C-alpha atoms as one frame of an Amber mdcrd trajectory, in Angstrom:
protein
 112.593  71.355 103.120 109.826  72.037 100.606 109.633  75.647  99.533 106.317
  77.381 100.323 104.028  78.294  97.446 104.621  81.936  96.535 101.919  84.607
  96.604 102.279  84.948  92.822 101.753  81.225  92.217  98.779  81.106  94.575
  97.152  84.077  92.847  97.800  82.664  89.370  96.105  79.406  90.370  93.124
  81.307  91.790  92.690  83.057  88.438  93.144  80.007  86.243  90.972  77.669
  88.336  88.108  80.141  88.841  84.757  78.996  87.322  84.898  82.101  85.108
  88.475  83.451  84.986  87.464  86.528  82.943  84.842  87.424  85.573  87.443
  86.911  88.301  89.752  89.399  86.571  86.892  91.859  86.071  86.286  91.665
  89.806  89.777  93.037  90.466  88.849  96.383  88.854  87.453  99.059  91.173
  87.201  96.443  93.923  86.692  97.292  97.577  89.354  97.304  98.894  91.301
  98.186  95.715  93.493  95.643  93.948  96.927  97.237  94.015  99.967  96.478
  91.945 102.767  95.202  94.130 105.896  93.119  94.308 104.242  90.177  92.540
 101.337  91.696  90.548 101.410  94.034  87.539  98.775  95.215  85.035  99.472
  96.267  81.439  97.673  97.330  78.280  98.957  96.267  74.871 100.943  98.797
  72.849 103.841  98.969  70.454 106.101  98.307  73.453 104.841  94.781  74.207
 108.221  93.122  73.568 110.079  95.583  75.807 107.474  95.271  78.579 107.612
  91.468  78.420 111.409  91.399  78.529 111.438  93.763  81.502 108.783  91.781
  83.391 110.512  88.446  82.812 113.794  89.826  84.118 112.292  91.744  87.042
 110.003  89.030  88.369 112.493  86.169  87.832 115.263  88.117  89.589 113.037
  88.810  92.595 110.283  86.548  93.964 108.220  85.824  90.871 105.056  87.555
  89.731 101.856  87.687  87.696 101.424  90.051  84.730  97.855  90.643  83.474
  97.360  92.229  80.050  94.043  94.001  79.492  93.653  95.839  82.817  94.454
  99.518  83.357  95.984 100.619  86.673  96.396 104.216  87.851  97.454 105.745
  91.139  94.637 106.278  93.632  94.653 108.664  96.601  97.161 106.400  98.380
  99.664 106.996  95.556  99.779 103.315  94.568  98.656 101.963  91.189  95.291
 100.195  91.511  93.209  98.367  88.891  90.516 100.795  87.753  89.629 100.034
  84.121  89.933  97.765  81.108  91.903  97.858  77.869  90.975  94.415  76.594
  93.437  92.599  74.376  91.840  92.511  70.923  93.251  89.097  69.990  94.326
  87.279  73.169  95.460  84.126  71.352  97.795  86.133  69.118  99.325  87.982
  72.075  99.783  84.717  73.961 101.555  83.169  70.967 103.750  86.235  70.498
 104.781  86.303  74.165 105.708  82.624  74.079 107.685  83.157  70.869 109.546
  86.087  72.459 110.028  84.281  75.754 113.247  82.397  74.983 115.041  85.404
  73.541 113.618  88.040  75.867 116.152  87.401  78.638 119.641  85.977  78.996
 119.464  83.283  80.234 115.843  82.375  79.392 113.473  82.068  82.348 112.195
  78.535  82.983 108.679  77.687  84.154 106.854  80.636  82.547 103.128  80.097
  81.914 100.881  82.232  79.667  97.103  81.733  79.392  94.316  83.619  77.608
  90.699  84.274  78.537  87.902  85.688  76.379  85.986  88.491  78.112  83.801
  89.704  75.216  82.284  86.887  73.140  81.108  89.309  70.448  84.538  90.723
  69.655  86.756  87.936  71.005  88.683  90.425  73.155  89.937  89.428  76.560
  92.851  89.036  78.930  96.256  87.370  78.857  97.652  86.264  82.208 101.353
  85.441  82.645 103.055  83.683  85.544 106.807  84.210  85.984 108.445  82.151
  88.766 111.413  83.228  90.818 114.448  81.809  89.075 117.119  79.508  90.446
 119.474  80.877  87.785 119.339  84.623  88.423 120.309  87.163  87.340 118.434
  87.414  84.037 119.237  90.283  81.669 116.541  92.013  79.577 117.607  91.374
  75.986 114.802  93.411  74.369 115.395  96.624  76.342 117.884  99.304  75.292
 121.343  98.689  76.795 120.113  95.255  78.002 119.823  96.057  81.726 119.057
  93.758  84.640 115.808  94.406  86.537 114.263  93.541  89.874 110.766  94.145
  91.225 110.500  96.746  93.991 107.012  97.695  95.144 104.911  98.399  92.044
 107.837  99.023  89.676 110.637  97.266  87.836 113.916  98.932  88.797 117.598
  98.479  88.002 119.341  96.900  91.035 122.195  98.550  92.861 125.807  97.627
  92.044 126.156  95.852  95.404 123.187  93.598  94.643 124.444  92.877  91.132
 127.838  92.032  92.615 126.204  89.585  95.020 124.256  87.984  92.141 127.397
  87.424  90.107 129.719  86.570  92.979 127.534  84.859  95.585 129.075  83.980
  98.906 127.988  81.907 101.836 125.564  84.018 103.813 122.322  83.842 105.788
 119.063  84.667 104.035 116.524  85.876 106.574 112.870  85.788 105.553 109.762
  86.978 107.365 106.610  84.836 107.379 103.268  86.411 108.269  99.854  84.818
 108.773  96.866  87.184 109.215  93.958  86.314 111.476  91.681  87.481 114.251
  92.505  87.686 117.977  89.582  87.047 120.347  91.346  86.955 123.711  90.275
  89.092 126.654  93.340  91.287 126.389  93.748  93.325 124.273  90.258  92.348
 123.043  89.108  91.547 119.548  91.713  92.659 117.011  93.268  91.751 113.717
  96.326  89.642 114.414  99.466  88.829 112.463 101.581  85.882 113.596 105.134
  86.581 112.468 107.928  84.036 112.019 111.530  84.370 110.927 113.415  81.769
 108.888 116.979  81.415 107.662 116.945  80.065 104.095 120.615  80.855 103.526
 123.808  78.821 103.771 125.348  80.194 106.978 124.283  81.100 110.494 122.666
  84.494 111.171 123.925  86.125 114.377 122.947  89.221 116.361 119.546  89.551
 114.660 117.727  92.808 115.346 114.407  93.823 113.773 112.484  97.113 113.759
 108.769  97.467 112.974 107.029 100.860 112.499 103.738 100.774 114.429 100.714
 103.027 114.812  99.355 104.076 118.240  97.376 101.237 119.779  99.202  98.515
 117.842 100.323  95.631 120.039 103.537  93.640 119.525 103.934  90.540 121.698
 107.315  88.830 121.788 107.990  85.110 121.676 110.360  83.138 123.946 113.319
  83.481 121.563 113.324  87.292 121.627 113.111  90.507 123.587 110.782  93.311
 122.520 110.398  97.012 123.274 108.409  99.820 121.688 108.868 103.594 121.745
 108.315 106.559 119.417 106.259 104.543 116.931 108.805 101.747 116.467 108.862
  98.230 117.927 112.326  96.706 118.361 112.902  92.969 118.564 116.212  91.284
 119.320 116.661  87.518 118.964 118.302  85.865 121.927 119.865  83.101 119.840
 121.506  82.688 116.442 119.461  81.290 113.578 121.145  78.411 111.755 120.434
  77.465 108.114 117.041  75.802 107.762 115.765  77.056 111.124 112.410  78.799
 111.512 111.178  80.385 114.735 108.092  82.370 115.865 109.071  86.027 116.161
 106.090  87.985 117.459 102.359  88.608 117.198 101.142  92.009 115.984  97.590
  93.045 116.867  95.686  96.014 115.416  92.400  97.514 116.615  89.710  97.349
 113.872  88.764 100.721 112.467  85.417 102.047 111.271  86.069 101.295 107.598
  86.322  97.552 108.264  84.530  95.642 105.529  81.865  93.286 106.905  82.173
  89.837 105.339  79.788  87.861 107.549  77.775  87.250 104.405  80.623  85.226
 102.936  81.101  82.992 105.974  83.869  84.838 107.789  83.324  85.474 111.519
  85.355  88.678 111.603  85.595  91.943 109.636  88.047  92.440 106.773  90.055
  95.721 106.547  88.332  98.271 104.334  91.732  99.504 103.179  94.959  97.471
 103.068  97.125  97.114 106.171 100.850  97.374 105.455 103.489  95.882 107.730
 107.171  96.704 107.393 110.158  94.921 108.913 113.777  96.046 108.728 116.164
  93.180 109.495 119.725  93.620 110.723 122.241  90.854 111.438 125.986  90.673
 111.867 128.137  90.993 108.716 125.156  91.466 106.390 123.417  94.370 104.731
 120.129  95.373 106.275 116.976  94.211 104.510 113.499  95.738 104.541 110.421
  93.570 103.996 106.998  95.080 103.264 103.734  93.135 103.056 100.239  94.444
 102.385  97.144  92.676 103.697  93.691  93.266 102.229  90.674  91.201 101.373
  92.482  88.378  99.449  94.951  87.742 102.284  92.290  87.699 105.022  89.952
  85.477 103.006  92.816  82.996 102.511  94.909  83.387 105.689  98.089  81.422
 105.015 101.638  81.998 106.187 103.702  83.431 103.349 107.443  84.105 103.585
 109.017  87.168 101.989
């Protein structure tokens, strides 16, 4: 089964194939809705710590689900408490930084990360300053250790930060065993049915990408008042006290993928009108975050968080996390 294109890869291709990549990157700053750092996107300014930052990012993204690192953009926490792109710190000599990162690449982690791409874009023709954009794929040979960081730790990406994984996760990396790997796929859209009326919709699937059968699967989803959660034939669903609970009626064997539920959310007043860019429905004015906690027999629980804003609604594709 072909693996789906990751969010990081899709975003990297949008940047690099844009008619004016530098203008595309400029459009991420102070955008509406904001462009937040997340599990696959990070912004940095150059400093004397470039080698350490690069080593950390290579390890963290490769050990998780891949990511894009953009040098030349400043991100600070907004009122939501999440880092958002809000300014520029252009790279003075993008070609030199690109060359340095590629030179460091092979020795920055142990083992080296394959498939890394680094590109440069001039944003100021007078000075030659600009941006450097790096794509780091998820690795088939994890874990990767950061060789240019003190004590040479292992990293993973969690939310907007690179963090040191827990001993149990490190143990699983080094001593893998046959186990299910449950992933949640979500496709955003717009529901126009009579009931519950026009709403944002999220079609949710569950897939087992592991090597053994997942049994007794139980999933919880925090929901706001007025949020609808419709079950699919393979599951039961109930909701109370701000939490929807879904239980699969059957086991999920390796390679299987099944529809899980549809989540619908009533549009709010801050919805961003995008009729002018050929979309027949409003886009959320601030990101919508969905969270799923997955339980199954003989496995540690796993929490999946996905944020949906303008980019996801303008390009509504199913992405598995």
